[in-house]
Each structure stands twice: as C-alpha cells, then as structure tokens.
XYZ file of C-alpha atoms in Angstrom:
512
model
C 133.107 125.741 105.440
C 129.886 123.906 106.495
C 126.756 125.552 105.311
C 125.141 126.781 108.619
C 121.411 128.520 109.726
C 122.473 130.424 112.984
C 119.719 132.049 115.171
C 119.410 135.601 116.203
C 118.852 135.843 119.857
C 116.129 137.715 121.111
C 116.416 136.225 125.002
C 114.129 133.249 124.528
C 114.975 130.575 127.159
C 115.051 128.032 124.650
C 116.870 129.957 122.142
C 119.929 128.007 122.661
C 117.905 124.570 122.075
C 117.121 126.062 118.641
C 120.437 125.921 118.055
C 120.756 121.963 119.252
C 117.882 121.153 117.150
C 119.203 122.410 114.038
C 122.714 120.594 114.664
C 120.886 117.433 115.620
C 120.057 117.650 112.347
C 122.700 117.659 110.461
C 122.956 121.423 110.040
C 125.615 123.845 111.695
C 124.214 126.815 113.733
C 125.425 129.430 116.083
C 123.305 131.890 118.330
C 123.869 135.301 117.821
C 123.453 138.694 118.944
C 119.789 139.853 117.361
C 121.790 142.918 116.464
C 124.327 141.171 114.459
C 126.378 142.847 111.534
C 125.628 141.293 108.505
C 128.989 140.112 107.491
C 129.404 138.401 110.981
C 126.643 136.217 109.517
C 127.473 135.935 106.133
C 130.999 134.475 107.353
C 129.249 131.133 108.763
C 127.917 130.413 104.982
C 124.468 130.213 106.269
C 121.709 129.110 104.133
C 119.270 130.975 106.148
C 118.942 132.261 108.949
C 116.268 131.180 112.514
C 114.191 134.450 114.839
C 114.069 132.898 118.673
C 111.565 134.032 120.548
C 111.671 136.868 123.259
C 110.276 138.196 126.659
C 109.876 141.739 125.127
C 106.402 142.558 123.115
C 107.638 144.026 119.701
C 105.421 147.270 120.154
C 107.189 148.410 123.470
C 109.771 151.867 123.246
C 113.047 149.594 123.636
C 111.766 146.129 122.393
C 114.962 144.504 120.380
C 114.332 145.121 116.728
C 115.389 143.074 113.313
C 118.529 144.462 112.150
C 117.853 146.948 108.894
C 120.425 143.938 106.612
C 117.708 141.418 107.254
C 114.620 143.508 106.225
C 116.136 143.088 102.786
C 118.120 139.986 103.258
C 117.485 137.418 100.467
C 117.904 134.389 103.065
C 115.386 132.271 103.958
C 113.855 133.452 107.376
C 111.485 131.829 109.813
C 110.382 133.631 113.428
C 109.570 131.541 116.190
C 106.953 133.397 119.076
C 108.600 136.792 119.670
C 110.699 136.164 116.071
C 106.880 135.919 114.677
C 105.675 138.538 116.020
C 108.757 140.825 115.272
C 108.490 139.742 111.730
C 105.085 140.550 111.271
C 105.607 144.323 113.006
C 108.650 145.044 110.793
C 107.211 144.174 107.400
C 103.650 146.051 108.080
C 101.499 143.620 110.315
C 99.423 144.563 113.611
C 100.888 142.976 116.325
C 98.452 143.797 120.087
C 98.355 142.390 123.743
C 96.012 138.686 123.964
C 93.081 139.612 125.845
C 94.045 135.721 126.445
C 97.645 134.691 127.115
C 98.573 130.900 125.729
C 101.199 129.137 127.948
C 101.624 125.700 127.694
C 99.559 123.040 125.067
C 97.643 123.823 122.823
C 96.400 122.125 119.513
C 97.025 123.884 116.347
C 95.076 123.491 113.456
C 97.036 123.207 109.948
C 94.528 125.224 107.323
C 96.984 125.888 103.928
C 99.925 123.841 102.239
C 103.451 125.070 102.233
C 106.863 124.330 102.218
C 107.452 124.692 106.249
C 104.418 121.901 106.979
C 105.103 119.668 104.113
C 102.946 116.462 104.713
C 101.997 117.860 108.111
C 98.382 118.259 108.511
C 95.364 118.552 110.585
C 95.397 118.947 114.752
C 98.724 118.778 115.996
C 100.037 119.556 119.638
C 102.433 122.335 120.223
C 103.547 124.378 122.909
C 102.606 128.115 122.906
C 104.268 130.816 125.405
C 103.015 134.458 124.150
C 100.676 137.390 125.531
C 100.894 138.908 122.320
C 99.524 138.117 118.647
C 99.426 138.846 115.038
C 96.127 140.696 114.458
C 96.915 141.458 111.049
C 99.120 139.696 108.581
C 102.162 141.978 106.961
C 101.744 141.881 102.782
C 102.611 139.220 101.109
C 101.687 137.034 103.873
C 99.125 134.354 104.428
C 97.840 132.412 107.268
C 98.932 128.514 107.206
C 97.837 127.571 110.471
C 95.677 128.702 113.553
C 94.678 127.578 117.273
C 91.172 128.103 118.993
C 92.566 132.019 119.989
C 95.215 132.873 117.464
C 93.776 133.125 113.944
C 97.600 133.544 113.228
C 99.524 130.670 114.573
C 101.718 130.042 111.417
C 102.183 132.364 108.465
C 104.000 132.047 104.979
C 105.346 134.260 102.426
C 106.331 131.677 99.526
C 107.812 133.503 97.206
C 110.198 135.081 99.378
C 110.761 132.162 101.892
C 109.785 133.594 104.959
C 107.703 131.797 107.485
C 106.567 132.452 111.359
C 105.054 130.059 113.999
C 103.568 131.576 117.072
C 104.430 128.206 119.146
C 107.422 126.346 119.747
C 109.100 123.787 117.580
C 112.396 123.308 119.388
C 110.855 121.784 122.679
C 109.359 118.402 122.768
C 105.751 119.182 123.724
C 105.341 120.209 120.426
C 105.433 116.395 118.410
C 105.761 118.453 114.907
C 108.157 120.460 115.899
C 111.613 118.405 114.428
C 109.500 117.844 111.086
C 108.761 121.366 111.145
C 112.495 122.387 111.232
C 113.761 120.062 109.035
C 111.133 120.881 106.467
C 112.618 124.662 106.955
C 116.427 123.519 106.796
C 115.810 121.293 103.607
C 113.035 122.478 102.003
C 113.122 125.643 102.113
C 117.004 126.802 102.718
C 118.143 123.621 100.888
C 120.674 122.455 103.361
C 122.156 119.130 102.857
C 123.064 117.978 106.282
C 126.932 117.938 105.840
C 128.171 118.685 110.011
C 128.597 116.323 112.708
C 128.569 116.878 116.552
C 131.906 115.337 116.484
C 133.326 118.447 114.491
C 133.160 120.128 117.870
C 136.317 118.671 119.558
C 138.587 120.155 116.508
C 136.961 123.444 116.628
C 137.610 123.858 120.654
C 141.015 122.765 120.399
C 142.106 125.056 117.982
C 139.925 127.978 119.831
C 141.846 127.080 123.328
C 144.902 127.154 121.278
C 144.367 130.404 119.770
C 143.066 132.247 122.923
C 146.187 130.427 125.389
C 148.838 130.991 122.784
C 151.832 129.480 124.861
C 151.060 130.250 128.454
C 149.832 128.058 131.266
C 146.440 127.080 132.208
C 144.601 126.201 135.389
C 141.509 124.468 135.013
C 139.139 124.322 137.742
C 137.892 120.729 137.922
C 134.467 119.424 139.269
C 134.267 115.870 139.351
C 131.703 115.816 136.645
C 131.654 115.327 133.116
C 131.647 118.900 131.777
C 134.791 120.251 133.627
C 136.686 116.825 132.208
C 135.757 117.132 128.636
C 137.240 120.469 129.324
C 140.252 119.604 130.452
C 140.594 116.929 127.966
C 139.908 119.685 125.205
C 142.884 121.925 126.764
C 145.197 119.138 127.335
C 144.911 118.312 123.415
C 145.600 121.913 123.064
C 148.564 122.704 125.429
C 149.694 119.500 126.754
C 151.967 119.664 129.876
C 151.079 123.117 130.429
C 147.397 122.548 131.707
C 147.359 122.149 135.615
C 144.139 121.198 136.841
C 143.116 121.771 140.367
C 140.394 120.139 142.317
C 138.746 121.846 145.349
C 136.744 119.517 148.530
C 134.884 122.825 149.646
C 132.798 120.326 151.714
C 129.686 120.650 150.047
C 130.245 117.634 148.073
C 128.703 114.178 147.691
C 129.465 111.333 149.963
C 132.853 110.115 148.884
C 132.636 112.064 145.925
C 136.142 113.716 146.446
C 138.219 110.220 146.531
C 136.181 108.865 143.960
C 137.111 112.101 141.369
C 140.955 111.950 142.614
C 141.301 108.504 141.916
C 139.305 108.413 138.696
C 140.815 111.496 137.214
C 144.779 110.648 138.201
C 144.176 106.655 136.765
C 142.658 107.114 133.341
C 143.240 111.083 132.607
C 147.057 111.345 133.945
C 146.951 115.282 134.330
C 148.596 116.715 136.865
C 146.199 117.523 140.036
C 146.167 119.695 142.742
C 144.090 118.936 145.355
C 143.111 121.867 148.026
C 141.084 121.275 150.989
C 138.932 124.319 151.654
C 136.106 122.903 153.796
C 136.479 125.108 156.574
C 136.998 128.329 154.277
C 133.517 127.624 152.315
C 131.428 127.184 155.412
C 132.951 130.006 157.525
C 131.512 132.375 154.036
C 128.076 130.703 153.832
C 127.678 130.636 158.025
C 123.887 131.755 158.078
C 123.144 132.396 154.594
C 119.562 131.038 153.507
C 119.267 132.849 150.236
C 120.176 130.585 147.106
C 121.303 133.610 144.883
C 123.732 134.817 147.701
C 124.692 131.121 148.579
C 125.987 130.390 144.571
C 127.581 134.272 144.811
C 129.655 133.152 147.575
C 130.523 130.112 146.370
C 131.307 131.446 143.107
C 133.776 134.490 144.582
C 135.139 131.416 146.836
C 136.229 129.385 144.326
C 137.722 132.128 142.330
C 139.626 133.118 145.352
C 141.482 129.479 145.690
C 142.238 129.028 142.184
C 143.828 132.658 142.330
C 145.866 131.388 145.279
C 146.964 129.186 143.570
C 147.646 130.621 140.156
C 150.436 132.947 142.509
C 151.862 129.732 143.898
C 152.224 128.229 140.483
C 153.247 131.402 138.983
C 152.643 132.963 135.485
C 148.811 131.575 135.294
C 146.548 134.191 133.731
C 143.761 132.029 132.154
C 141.304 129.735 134.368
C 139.523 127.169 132.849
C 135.880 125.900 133.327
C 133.302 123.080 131.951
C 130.488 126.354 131.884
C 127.459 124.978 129.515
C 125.361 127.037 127.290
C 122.463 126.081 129.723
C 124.530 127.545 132.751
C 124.651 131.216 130.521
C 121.327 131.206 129.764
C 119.652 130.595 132.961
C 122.197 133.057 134.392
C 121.400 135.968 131.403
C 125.854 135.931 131.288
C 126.976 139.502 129.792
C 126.774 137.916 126.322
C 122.997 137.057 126.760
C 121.674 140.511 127.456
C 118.264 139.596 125.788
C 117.803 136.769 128.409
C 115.876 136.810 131.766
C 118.038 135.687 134.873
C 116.062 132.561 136.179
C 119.482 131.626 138.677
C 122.306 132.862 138.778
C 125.261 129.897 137.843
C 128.234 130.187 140.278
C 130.610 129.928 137.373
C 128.864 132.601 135.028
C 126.576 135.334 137.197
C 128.313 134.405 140.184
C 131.791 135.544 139.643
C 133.105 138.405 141.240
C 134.113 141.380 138.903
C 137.434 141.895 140.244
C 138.761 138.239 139.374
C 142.067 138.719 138.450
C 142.464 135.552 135.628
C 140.972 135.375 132.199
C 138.418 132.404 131.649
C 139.062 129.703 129.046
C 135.476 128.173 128.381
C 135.510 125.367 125.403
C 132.011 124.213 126.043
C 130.624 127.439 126.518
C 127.968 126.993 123.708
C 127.642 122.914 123.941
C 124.727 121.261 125.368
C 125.028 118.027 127.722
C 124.795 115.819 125.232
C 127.241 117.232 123.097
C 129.674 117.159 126.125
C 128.997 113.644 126.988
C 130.006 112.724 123.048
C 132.902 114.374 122.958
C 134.106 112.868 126.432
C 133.547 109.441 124.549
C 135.953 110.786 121.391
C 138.445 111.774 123.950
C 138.459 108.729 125.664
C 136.686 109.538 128.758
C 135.418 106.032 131.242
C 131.952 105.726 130.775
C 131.183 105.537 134.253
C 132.323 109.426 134.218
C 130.759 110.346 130.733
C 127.291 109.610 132.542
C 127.387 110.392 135.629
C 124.690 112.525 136.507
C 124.533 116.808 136.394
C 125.907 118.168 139.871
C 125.733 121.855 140.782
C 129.264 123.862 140.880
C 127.926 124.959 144.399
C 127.331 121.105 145.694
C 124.777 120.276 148.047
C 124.775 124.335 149.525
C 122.228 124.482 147.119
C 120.788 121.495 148.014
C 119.960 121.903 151.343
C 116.985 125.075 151.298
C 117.935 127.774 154.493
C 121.046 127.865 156.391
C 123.930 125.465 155.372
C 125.970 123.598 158.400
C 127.873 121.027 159.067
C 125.456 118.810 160.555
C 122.515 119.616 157.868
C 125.426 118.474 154.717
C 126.284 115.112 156.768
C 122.096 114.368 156.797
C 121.641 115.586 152.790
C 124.752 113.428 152.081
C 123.524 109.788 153.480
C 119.978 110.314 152.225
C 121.515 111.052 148.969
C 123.818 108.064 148.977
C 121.258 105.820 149.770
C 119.040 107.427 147.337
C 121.349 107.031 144.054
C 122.116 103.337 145.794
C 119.336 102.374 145.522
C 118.838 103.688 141.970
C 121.684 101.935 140.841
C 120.396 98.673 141.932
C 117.236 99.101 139.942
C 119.393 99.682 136.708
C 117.253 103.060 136.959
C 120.390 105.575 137.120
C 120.472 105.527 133.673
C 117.026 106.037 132.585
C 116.753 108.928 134.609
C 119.001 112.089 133.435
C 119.300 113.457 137.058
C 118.292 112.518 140.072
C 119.444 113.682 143.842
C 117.916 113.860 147.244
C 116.944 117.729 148.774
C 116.929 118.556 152.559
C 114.015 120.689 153.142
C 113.532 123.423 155.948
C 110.540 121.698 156.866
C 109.988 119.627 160.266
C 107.046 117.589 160.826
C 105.813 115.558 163.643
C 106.399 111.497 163.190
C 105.680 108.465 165.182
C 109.034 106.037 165.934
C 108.497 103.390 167.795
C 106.288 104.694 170.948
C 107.396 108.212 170.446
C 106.704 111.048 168.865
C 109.349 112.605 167.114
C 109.782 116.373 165.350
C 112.259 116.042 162.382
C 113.259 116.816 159.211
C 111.922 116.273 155.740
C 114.044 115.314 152.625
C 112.408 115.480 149.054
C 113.673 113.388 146.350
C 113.658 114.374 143.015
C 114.041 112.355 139.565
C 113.826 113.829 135.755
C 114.031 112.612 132.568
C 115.015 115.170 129.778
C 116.663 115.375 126.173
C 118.304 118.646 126.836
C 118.118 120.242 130.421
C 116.011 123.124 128.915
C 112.628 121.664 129.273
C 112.389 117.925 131.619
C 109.665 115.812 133.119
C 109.567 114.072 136.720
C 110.767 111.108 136.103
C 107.697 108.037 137.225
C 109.885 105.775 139.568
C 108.013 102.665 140.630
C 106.201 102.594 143.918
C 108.288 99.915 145.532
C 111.379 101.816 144.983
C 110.319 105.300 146.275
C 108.889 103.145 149.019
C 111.858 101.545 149.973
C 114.495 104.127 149.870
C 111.763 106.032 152.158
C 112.548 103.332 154.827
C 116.208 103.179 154.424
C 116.474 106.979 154.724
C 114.127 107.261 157.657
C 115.786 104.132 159.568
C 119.250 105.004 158.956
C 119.305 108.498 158.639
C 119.298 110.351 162.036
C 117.137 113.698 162.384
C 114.424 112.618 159.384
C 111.139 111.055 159.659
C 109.477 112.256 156.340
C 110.381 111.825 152.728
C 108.447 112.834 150.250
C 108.805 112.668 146.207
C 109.187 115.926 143.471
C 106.575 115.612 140.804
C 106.616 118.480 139.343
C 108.260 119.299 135.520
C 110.067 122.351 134.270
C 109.009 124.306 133.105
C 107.543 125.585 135.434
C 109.742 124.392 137.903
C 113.253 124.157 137.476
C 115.277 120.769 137.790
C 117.478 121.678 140.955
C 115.199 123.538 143.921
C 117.791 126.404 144.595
C-alpha cells in the first residue's frame, strides 16, 4: 500500500485542498473524521499525519478536540490555524481571543531554522484566517516564525516532529506554502512520493463494484464533465447494467440539451434516457426568490424523476452522481459535520430525506482537476473534459429572484453570446469558469430617442487552480466591451451589463 499523510478534519473550508496539495505531490492522503480511531489511520500506512484548520476556538465547552491516540502518537504531526492552535492547547500552551483578528495577507517573518522551512527565509506572504492565537508556547516548543501581531505564527518541536503554522499553506496566497508542505512530507515524515492521480480510476472502480455488487444502476447525468467521468467509472465497473438518464428541466444552457445527447450517445455509447421535465421544474420553483429553497427544490425534483424512473426500469436501488468534494464541503454533507454550510449543493444538502434509492458517488472526494484527468484516461473528447463548471440547478440559480420562462430565455442568449464571444478570443480556456448572471436590477437607459427601463445582466469570469479559493479573471477591455453591445442590441429587455470583479473568498464563484 502507498505510504499516505491523511488530514484530520476539523471543518476548515480548505481542509479538503490540504488533501489535493499533498497528492499533487506525490503523496497519498485522505480527510478524516478529527475523531478518528487510530487503527482507521494506521490502515492507510501513513507516514504522518496533517491538523486542518477549524471555525471553533479550541477553549470553547464543545470545541472538537485531538483524539487521546494522537497525544502520544509517534507520527510526525503539523497543525494548520485551528490544528495550531489545538496543538498548542492540548500539549500545555495558552491559547486566547486576538484583540486583532488576521484575515487575509499578511507577511510572516521566518526567525529560527528547522526542518518545516528548510531554505525558506526572511518575509514571506501568507494568508492568515484566525481570531485566536498562541499566547504561550506548549513545552518543548519553540517559536520559528512570527507576523507584526502573532509572536507565534509557526512553532517547532524537533525532536519529536511536530510543527504548527498559524496561516495557510494549502491556498495560493501564501507563495511558501507548497515548499512548506513538501518540506513536511519529505523532510520530516520521509515520504518518497510513490502515488499518482491516475491511481484514482482503479480505486473507484473497484469501490462501485464493491458497493453495486450485481444490481443495476441509474446514473443521473448532467452534461458536464463530473457526472461523465462518473458514468465512465461505473460503466468500467458494471458494464451493460448502468442506465444513465438525462433530464432537460429547462433551466439549461442554450442548446445545451442536444449538444449533451449527441455528444454522450456518439463517443460514450451508454444507453440514455432522455426525460423532458420542463414544465414539472418550473411549476415547483413558480415564485421562489430564495437560492437555498430554489437548489432544495431542484434537488427533491430531480430525485423525484430518477425515482420514476427507477420503477419503470425496475429493480434500480442505487442512483449515481458526479458529486465533488467541493460540492460536500460548501454544503457541510452529513459526513462533514465540522464544516460551516456556505450553500447548500442540490445533489448533497439538497436531497430530500425520504429518497427512496441509495447514492453511488465515485468522485465524492476528487477535486476538478482530478476529474478532468481521469475523463482523459477513460477516453473522454476533450471538448467535454473542459468544458466549463455548470450548477446541478442550471441557470435557476443564475437568474437572482423569481425564475420564469421569459427571465431563462433572456439569461440564456446573453450567456450564449457571452461564452461566443469567449471562444473567439481563444479565452475559454484561460479562464476556469465563466457565465453570464441576470440580475433583479432595472435601470433606466437611453435607445435610440427613448428612454428605456430594463434589465441588468452581470458577467462573471475566474481563474482558479482548485475551485476553493479563485480570482476574477482580467478580460481585455475590447472584449467586455463588445459582448456589452451584442447583449444589449440583440438581447430584448436589457440595457445594462456590467462585469464581476470580485474574488472568493470572499465572494463565492457562482452568485446564488
């Protein structure tokens, strides 16, 4: 077995992109429960083991605790933020509220040598997110680095091969960061960087095919790249008896439904079913402005069809679905307890309780990236592979207030001229996601003599590594410019378009 470091979760929202940093290095990892049993860990071979960070403050009645087998463990440890912090409290530090909170950049300060900084030294930027801090150091420990407000913002015990960093390594504000964990993975735990991403289309095969054993499987199919790695994953599995169904709620992008049938019978020669439930979807979210309600419904309808049609099939217990690790986080999914709900996913927070079918989930812990390499293994046309991240609830949550009709035909042509346009810039690909937003705004606008009262439409562009953490992405001038014309021209009911520039976090990528 592969020599692994898996990371306990404490309900960090980048816990998870620990876990792709540490693979993207060459080193297996899992994220699991904070209150994991020892032997759960010891059974991945790890070679020590990562402390996410955490909304909780370590001194509060029911803050989530180290488990009693690590106190003692002779693995090599390091705590990130909350992981830190926790660290520090259970081995006989002071840990107390900031009288000033660090959120964002700061510049840390390297002040002692050690394994975890290696040739790392002087001012480097990193990215704090913490209302708490160290105020005294447990025994044993000593400080290695420090910011202009935390005396504490690194700490080492040597001999036993524990380390803490109040900031962030695992996002990409912090340019140390990837040195930082490899320095931990090879220096200190002695890892030799034996696993590869591609390891991960084995591993869900023979998962599906333990989970299925020799039943049937419906898997609910998207158009996009994460619910067709899926379905290649279970067809490797099962073979003839995957079914996958595809449902044209009407919420989709223009001629997004022939475009997925067409695709997905030519090069992936599954059997489809395709069920037109336009009027069904729209009758549920008649008047509904609120996003969290809009992907409940959606999620509840789409479990609804593919149990109708489970019964017409017959014997179909398990459902299938592309859910990301991503998805479960942002949605805190009953295996995430730790987390903080930011949205709620359609196909993870928004399923109804009562579904009747049992959910086969091969990507659940994969990252986009990993997806999109695995599509390529199995084959997958590379116009698919990349095509850009769209929401399980379509353009519903695209379109901010009540979704109708009329508002879905507007989003849909200012959309389409939108990625168009990006195409014929050769920009689609620079930019990881990028999509057009109809606004329940109305502004006054000038066309031709008259004045006009009409709608507004945002576009919005991002660049990102991982989906976790992205940056607007800076389109030229001429091209916002002229996709503002074409939408305003040819799109009826809009005279204003303006342009997203804002990053997450804080924001998030999609506006609903």
């Amino acid at each position: 077995m592969p020599e692994s470091v898996p990371v306990l979760d404490f309900g960090s929202q980048t816990a998870q992109l620990i876990v792709r940093r540490v693979r993207e290095l060459g080193v297996y990892s899992e994220l699991l429960p904070h209150d994991v049993a020892e032997a759960t860990v010891r059974a991945l071979n790890p070679y020590g083991v990562i402390l996410s960070g955490g909304p909780a403050s370590v001194y509060e009645p029911d803050a989530p605790m180290l488990p009693d087998w690590l106190i003692t463990t002779d693995l090599p440890v390091l705590g990130i933020c909350y992981g830190m912090q926790l660290q520090s409290y259970a081995l006989g530090g002071r840990v107390v509220r900031s009288t000033r909170r660090e959120y964002g950049p700061a510049m840390l300060e390297v002040i002692a040598h050690s394994l975890l900084f290696g040739t790392i030294t002087g001012e480097q930027p990193v990215w704090m997110s913490h209302g708490d801090h160290i105020e005294q150091l447990p025994p044993g420990f000593h400080p290695l680095a420090r910011t202009t407000d935390v005396p504490f913002a690194a700490m080492g015990n040597d001999a036993r091969h524990w380390y803490g960093v109040q900031f962030h390594p695992e996002v990409v504000h912090t340019t140390c960061g990837r040195d930082i964990l490899r320095n931990f993975l090879f220096a200190v735990c002695g890892c030799t960087a034996n696993w590869q991403p591609t390891q991960f289309v084995a591993q869900a095969v023979a998962q599906v095919r333990a989970q299925v054993g020799n039943e049937r499987v419906l898997c609910a199919l998207s158009g996009g790249v994460d619910s067709a790695v899926a379905a290649l994953i279970i067809h490797q599995a099962i073979g003839d008896r995957l079914t996958c169904v595809f449902v044209d709620n009407g919420l989709l992008r223009q001629g997004e439904a022939e475009q997925v049938i067409k695709t997905f019978r030519d090069h992936l020669h599954i059997p489809l079913v395709t069920v037109q439930a336009t009027e069904e979807f729209l009758a549920a979210l008649e008047g509904v402005s609120d996003p969290e309600e809009k992907r409940r419904i959606i999620g509840e309808r789409f479990i609804r069809v593919f149990e109708r049609e489970a019964r017409q099939m017959q014997d179909i217990r398990f459902l299938a679905q592309g859910t990301l690790y991503p998805d479960v986080i942002e949605s805190r999914a009953p295996d995430r307890q730790k987390g903080v709900t930011i949205k709620t996913h359609h196909n993870v927070g928004g399923l109804p309780t009562d579904m009747q079918m049992i959910l086969v989930e091969p990507l659940r812990y994969m990252f986009k990236d990993e997806v999109r390499a695995a599509g390529v293994e199995l084959g997958l046309p590379e116009t698919w592979v990349w095509r850009h991240p769209f929401p399980g609830p379509g353009l519903a949550v695209r379109i901010l207030g009540p979704v109708t009709w009329q508002r879905l035909e507007t989003l849909r042509q200012a959309d389409a001229i939108f990625m168009a346009e990006l195409r014929a810039a050769n920009l689609y690909r620079t930019t990881q996601q990028a999509f057009a937003v109809l606004l329940p705004i109305q502004s006054v606008g000038v066309m031709g003599d008259g004045r006009t009262y009409a709608d507004t439409i945002a576009l919005r562009a991002i660049t990102t590594e991982d989906y976790m953490t992205a940056d607007w992405a800076r389109l030229p001038y001429d091209l916002l410019a002229r996709v503002s014309s074409r939408i305003v021209n040819e799109v009826e009911g809009v005279n204003r378009v303006v342009y997203d520039v804002s990053s997450k976090p804080p924001a998030t990528i999609e506006w609903e």
